[in-house]
Short mmCIF file of C-alpha atoms in Angstrom, two decimals:
data_model
loop_
_atom_site.label_atom_id
_atom_site.label_comp_id
_atom_site.label_asym_id
_atom_site.label_seq_id
_atom_site.Cartn_x
_atom_site.Cartn_y
_atom_site.Cartn_z
CA ASP A 44 28.37 -11.49 -1.90
CA ALA A 45 26.92 -12.75 -5.07
CA LYS A 46 24.92 -10.32 -7.16
CA THR A 47 20.41 -10.31 -8.08
CA THR A 48 19.57 -9.49 -10.10
CA GLN A 49 15.60 -7.91 -9.35
CA PRO A 50 12.94 -5.28 -11.23
CA ASN A 51 12.98 -1.83 -10.67
CA SER A 52 8.68 -2.24 -10.54
CA MET A 53 6.19 -3.86 -11.06
CA GLU A 54 2.42 -3.25 -10.29
CA SER A 55 0.57 -6.24 -9.15
CA ASN A 56 -3.80 -5.63 -8.70
CA GLU A 57 -5.06 -6.04 -4.68
CA GLU A 58 -6.60 -9.00 -4.38
CA GLU A 59 -4.29 -10.61 -7.28
CA PRO A 60 -1.43 -13.41 -6.86
CA VAL A 61 2.18 -11.49 -7.70
CA HIS A 62 5.47 -13.00 -7.77
CA LEU A 63 8.49 -10.83 -8.00
CA PRO A 64 11.31 -12.60 -9.53
CA CYS A 65 14.43 -12.50 -8.39
CA ASN A 66 17.84 -13.98 -10.47
CA HIS A 67 21.59 -14.99 -9.60
CA SER A 68 23.10 -16.98 -11.32
CA THR A 69 26.51 -17.20 -9.36
CA ILE A 70 24.53 -18.33 -6.24
CA SER A 71 26.88 -20.92 -4.13
CA GLY A 72 26.49 -23.80 -2.30
CA THR A 73 26.54 -22.02 0.69
CA ASP A 74 24.30 -18.93 0.65
CA TYR A 75 21.09 -18.66 1.78
CA ILE A 76 18.29 -16.71 -0.54
CA HIS A 77 17.18 -13.39 2.05
CA TRP A 78 13.79 -11.13 0.86
CA TYR A 79 13.26 -8.31 3.19
CA ARG A 80 10.68 -5.80 2.22
CA GLN A 81 10.47 -2.37 3.89
CA LEU A 82 7.43 -0.03 4.06
CA PRO A 83 7.49 3.29 3.16
CA SER A 84 8.86 5.38 6.19
CA GLN A 85 10.35 2.17 7.78
CA GLY A 86 12.86 -0.12 8.89
CA PRO A 87 13.48 -2.91 6.41
CA GLU A 88 11.20 -5.83 7.57
CA TYR A 89 12.65 -9.72 7.10
CA VAL A 90 10.30 -11.39 5.06
CA ILE A 91 11.55 -14.71 4.11
CA HIS A 92 14.91 -17.29 3.52
CA GLY A 93 16.01 -20.60 2.28
CA LEU A 94 18.87 -22.83 0.82
CA THR A 95 17.07 -25.16 -1.61
CA SER A 96 14.38 -26.28 -0.96
CA ASN A 97 10.79 -24.48 -1.34
CA VAL A 98 9.52 -22.66 1.70
CA ASN A 99 6.16 -21.36 2.93
CA ASN A 100 5.25 -19.45 5.93
CA ARG A 101 2.31 -16.55 6.98
CA MET A 102 3.47 -13.77 5.01
CA ALA A 103 4.72 -15.55 1.28
CA SER A 104 6.47 -18.36 0.03
CA LEU A 105 9.89 -18.78 -1.59
CA ALA A 106 10.49 -20.95 -4.98
CA ILE A 107 13.87 -21.77 -5.98
CA ALA A 108 15.12 -23.12 -9.37
CA GLU A 109 16.61 -26.78 -8.65
CA ASP A 110 20.20 -24.93 -10.16
CA ARG A 111 19.27 -21.97 -7.34
CA LYS A 112 20.00 -19.70 -10.08
CA SER A 113 17.10 -17.91 -9.71
CA SER A 114 13.87 -17.28 -6.98
CA THR A 115 11.03 -15.75 -6.86
CA LEU A 116 9.12 -14.23 -3.81
CA ILE A 117 5.36 -14.97 -4.13
CA LEU A 118 2.40 -12.73 -2.53
CA HIS A 119 -0.90 -15.14 -2.31
CA ARG A 120 -3.20 -12.46 -1.64
CA ALA A 121 -1.13 -9.13 -2.01
CA THR A 122 -2.95 -6.12 -0.11
CA LEU A 123 -2.62 -2.69 -0.14
CA ARG A 124 -0.11 -3.07 3.00
CA ASP A 125 2.22 -5.53 0.89
CA ALA A 126 3.43 -1.89 -1.13
CA ALA A 127 7.01 -2.02 -0.20
CA VAL A 128 10.31 -2.37 -2.08
CA TYR A 129 11.39 -5.97 -1.87
CA TYR A 130 15.15 -7.32 -1.41
CA CYS A 131 16.75 -10.07 -2.20
CA ILE A 132 19.56 -10.70 -0.57
CA LEU A 133 22.15 -13.55 -0.64
CA ARG A 134 23.68 -14.83 2.55
CA ASP A 135 26.80 -17.33 2.63
CA ASP A 136 27.36 -20.10 5.46
CA GLY A 137 30.69 -18.98 6.74
CA PHE A 138 31.48 -17.70 8.87
CA GLY A 139 32.76 -13.52 9.00
CA ASN A 140 30.80 -12.72 6.56
CA GLU A 141 27.97 -10.64 8.24
CA LYS A 142 27.20 -7.71 6.00
CA LEU A 143 23.67 -7.93 4.31
CA THR A 144 23.98 -6.27 0.90
CA PHE A 145 21.42 -4.77 0.11
CA GLY A 146 20.44 -3.39 -3.37
CA THR A 147 18.71 -1.21 -5.60
CA GLY A 148 15.28 -4.29 -5.16
CA THR A 149 12.08 -3.62 -6.40
CA ARG A 150 9.60 -1.12 -5.57
CA LEU A 151 5.90 -3.01 -5.82
CA THR A 152 3.17 -0.82 -6.50
CA ILE A 153 -0.08 -2.41 -5.66
CA ILE A 154 -3.31 -0.77 -7.99
CA PRO A 155 -6.57 -1.07 -5.32
CA GLY B 152 11.70 -6.38 24.28
CA ALA B 153 9.24 -7.16 21.55
CA GLY B 154 11.52 -5.32 18.68
CA VAL B 155 14.34 -2.72 17.94
CA SER B 156 14.18 0.07 19.30
CA GLN B 157 15.78 3.11 17.93
CA SER B 158 16.25 6.51 20.34
CA PRO B 159 15.65 9.10 19.63
CA SER B 160 12.80 8.66 16.45
CA ASN B 161 14.58 11.89 14.71
CA LYS B 162 16.54 14.18 15.73
CA VAL B 163 18.00 17.40 14.58
CA THR B 164 21.70 19.06 15.50
CA GLU B 165 24.03 21.66 14.52
CA LYS B 166 26.87 21.09 12.16
CA GLY B 167 29.86 20.76 14.33
CA LYS B 168 27.96 18.67 17.21
CA ASP B 169 28.32 15.80 18.82
CA VAL B 170 25.06 13.51 18.64
CA GLU B 171 24.60 9.24 19.86
CA LEU B 172 23.29 7.50 18.20
CA ARG B 173 21.17 4.14 20.72
CA CYS B 174 19.91 0.79 19.64
CA ASP B 175 18.23 -1.71 22.45
CA PRO B 176 17.60 -5.23 20.18
CA ILE B 177 15.88 -7.92 21.35
CA SER B 178 16.53 -9.80 24.02
CA GLY B 179 18.31 -12.65 23.71
CA HIS B 180 20.36 -11.26 20.23
CA THR B 181 23.48 -11.33 20.26
CA ALA B 182 24.09 -10.08 16.96
CA LEU B 183 23.19 -6.59 15.93
CA TYR B 184 24.13 -4.05 13.18
CA TRP B 185 23.31 -0.83 12.24
CA TYR B 186 22.94 0.83 9.23
CA ARG B 187 21.94 4.11 7.50
CA GLN B 188 19.36 5.72 4.73
CA SER B 189 19.43 8.35 3.27
CA LEU B 190 16.17 10.43 1.49
CA GLY B 191 15.92 7.86 -1.49
CA GLN B 192 18.30 5.66 -1.19
CA GLY B 193 19.42 2.33 -0.94
CA LEU B 194 21.05 0.94 3.16
CA GLU B 195 24.56 1.44 3.44
CA PHE B 196 25.93 -0.85 6.49
CA LEU B 197 28.24 0.47 8.78
CA ILE B 198 29.10 -1.62 12.30
CA TYR B 199 28.50 -4.94 12.80
CA PHE B 200 29.05 -6.78 16.46
CA GLN B 201 28.57 -9.88 17.97
CA GLY B 202 28.82 -9.41 21.37
CA ASN B 203 30.14 -6.63 22.54
CA SER B 204 33.42 -7.44 19.78
CA ALA B 205 33.03 -5.38 16.00
CA PRO B 206 34.39 -7.77 14.08
CA ASP B 207 33.74 -5.51 10.98
CA LYS B 208 34.11 -2.29 11.32
CA SER B 209 34.49 -0.98 7.59
CA GLY B 210 31.25 0.09 7.07
CA LEU B 211 31.96 2.88 8.78
CA PRO B 212 32.78 6.29 6.62
CA SER B 213 34.85 8.65 8.33
CA ASP B 214 36.86 8.58 12.07
CA ARG B 215 34.11 10.96 13.18
CA PHE B 216 32.07 7.96 13.16
CA SER B 217 32.28 5.00 15.83
CA ALA B 218 30.02 2.70 17.76
CA GLU B 219 30.20 0.34 21.49
CA ARG B 220 27.41 -2.44 22.00
CA THR B 221 28.14 -3.21 26.48
CA GLY B 222 26.72 -6.19 28.06
CA GLY B 223 26.11 -7.79 25.19
CA SER B 224 22.65 -5.67 24.68
CA VAL B 225 22.37 -1.76 24.28
CA SER B 226 24.26 -0.30 21.31
CA THR B 227 25.78 3.28 20.50
CA LEU B 228 25.94 4.79 17.42
CA THR B 229 28.47 8.13 18.43
CA ILE B 230 28.61 10.75 15.37
CA GLN B 231 31.64 13.74 16.00
CA ARG B 232 32.03 17.09 14.06
CA THR B 233 28.45 16.58 12.33
CA GLN B 234 28.63 16.94 9.33
CA GLN B 235 25.32 18.10 6.94
CA GLU B 236 25.89 15.00 4.82
CA ASP B 237 24.91 12.65 7.63
CA SER B 238 21.65 13.41 7.20
CA ALA B 239 20.66 10.24 6.89
CA VAL B 240 17.77 7.75 8.09
CA TYR B 241 20.55 5.75 10.77
CA LEU B 242 18.80 1.48 11.55
CA CYS B 243 20.02 -0.65 13.54
CA ALA B 244 19.16 -4.93 13.78
CA SER B 245 19.55 -8.14 15.87
CA SER B 246 20.16 -10.72 15.41
CA LEU B 247 19.24 -14.27 17.38
CA VAL B 248 23.21 -15.59 16.54
CA TYR B 249 26.13 -14.53 14.41
CA GLY B 250 25.19 -16.86 11.39
CA GLN B 251 23.89 -16.58 7.39
CA ARG B 252 21.23 -19.08 8.94
CA TYR B 253 18.65 -15.96 10.13
CA GLY B 254 16.19 -12.80 9.78
CA TYR B 255 17.23 -9.26 11.18
CA THR B 256 15.31 -7.37 12.80
CA PHE B 257 15.58 -3.52 12.39
CA GLY B 258 14.40 -1.37 14.38
CA SER B 259 12.31 1.80 12.94
CA GLY B 260 15.33 3.53 12.70
CA THR B 261 16.73 7.66 13.96
CA ARG B 262 15.77 10.25 11.66
CA LEU B 263 19.48 12.40 11.46
CA THR B 264 19.33 15.41 10.66
CA VAL B 265 21.96 18.54 10.44
CA VAL B 266 21.51 21.92 9.90
#
């Protein structure tokens, strides 16, 4: 899988928007951008994914740069429950490449 | 069920014993994955199933580890002659279909402690 780069940690105030960046300069045309998060003592949780266009769901928004070499996960109004490790992962759409390879992610701390 | 179910949630075993970890994926999900996460570490891929077959076993750390899936549903991860370094949280995930366009749903994991 192509490599992603994320900051090790970020802090944000409660009830404010959070922008979590991810760089993926070696992304290929068939790579989907996936985001997962892992709350303390829980398994990872799917957040959102996209290919080229920006995506919105009930949890977050995903903004993808026009050249697709970076993306940003946006939490519109952070709550204490959003404190987690956030993983940005590239997934090749081709068959035979099933492994989800988790990096170290960004540990998000929410300040009350 | 509504989510991926794993059992037991916690398992303490003596070094040298065999253990079996069970995963019940979401009904209808054809793809199933096993990962493990050691304390304070990232997630390590172990194996995945498409239906009952396992095209990729490359992540299994040794021949003491094996997994099977029956009926395209329940999967069992077996660790023989457990060692202390096997202590970790073992996570199972399932996905609707084969391919990268769909998100994975993870279970809460089985915390294995080898004493």
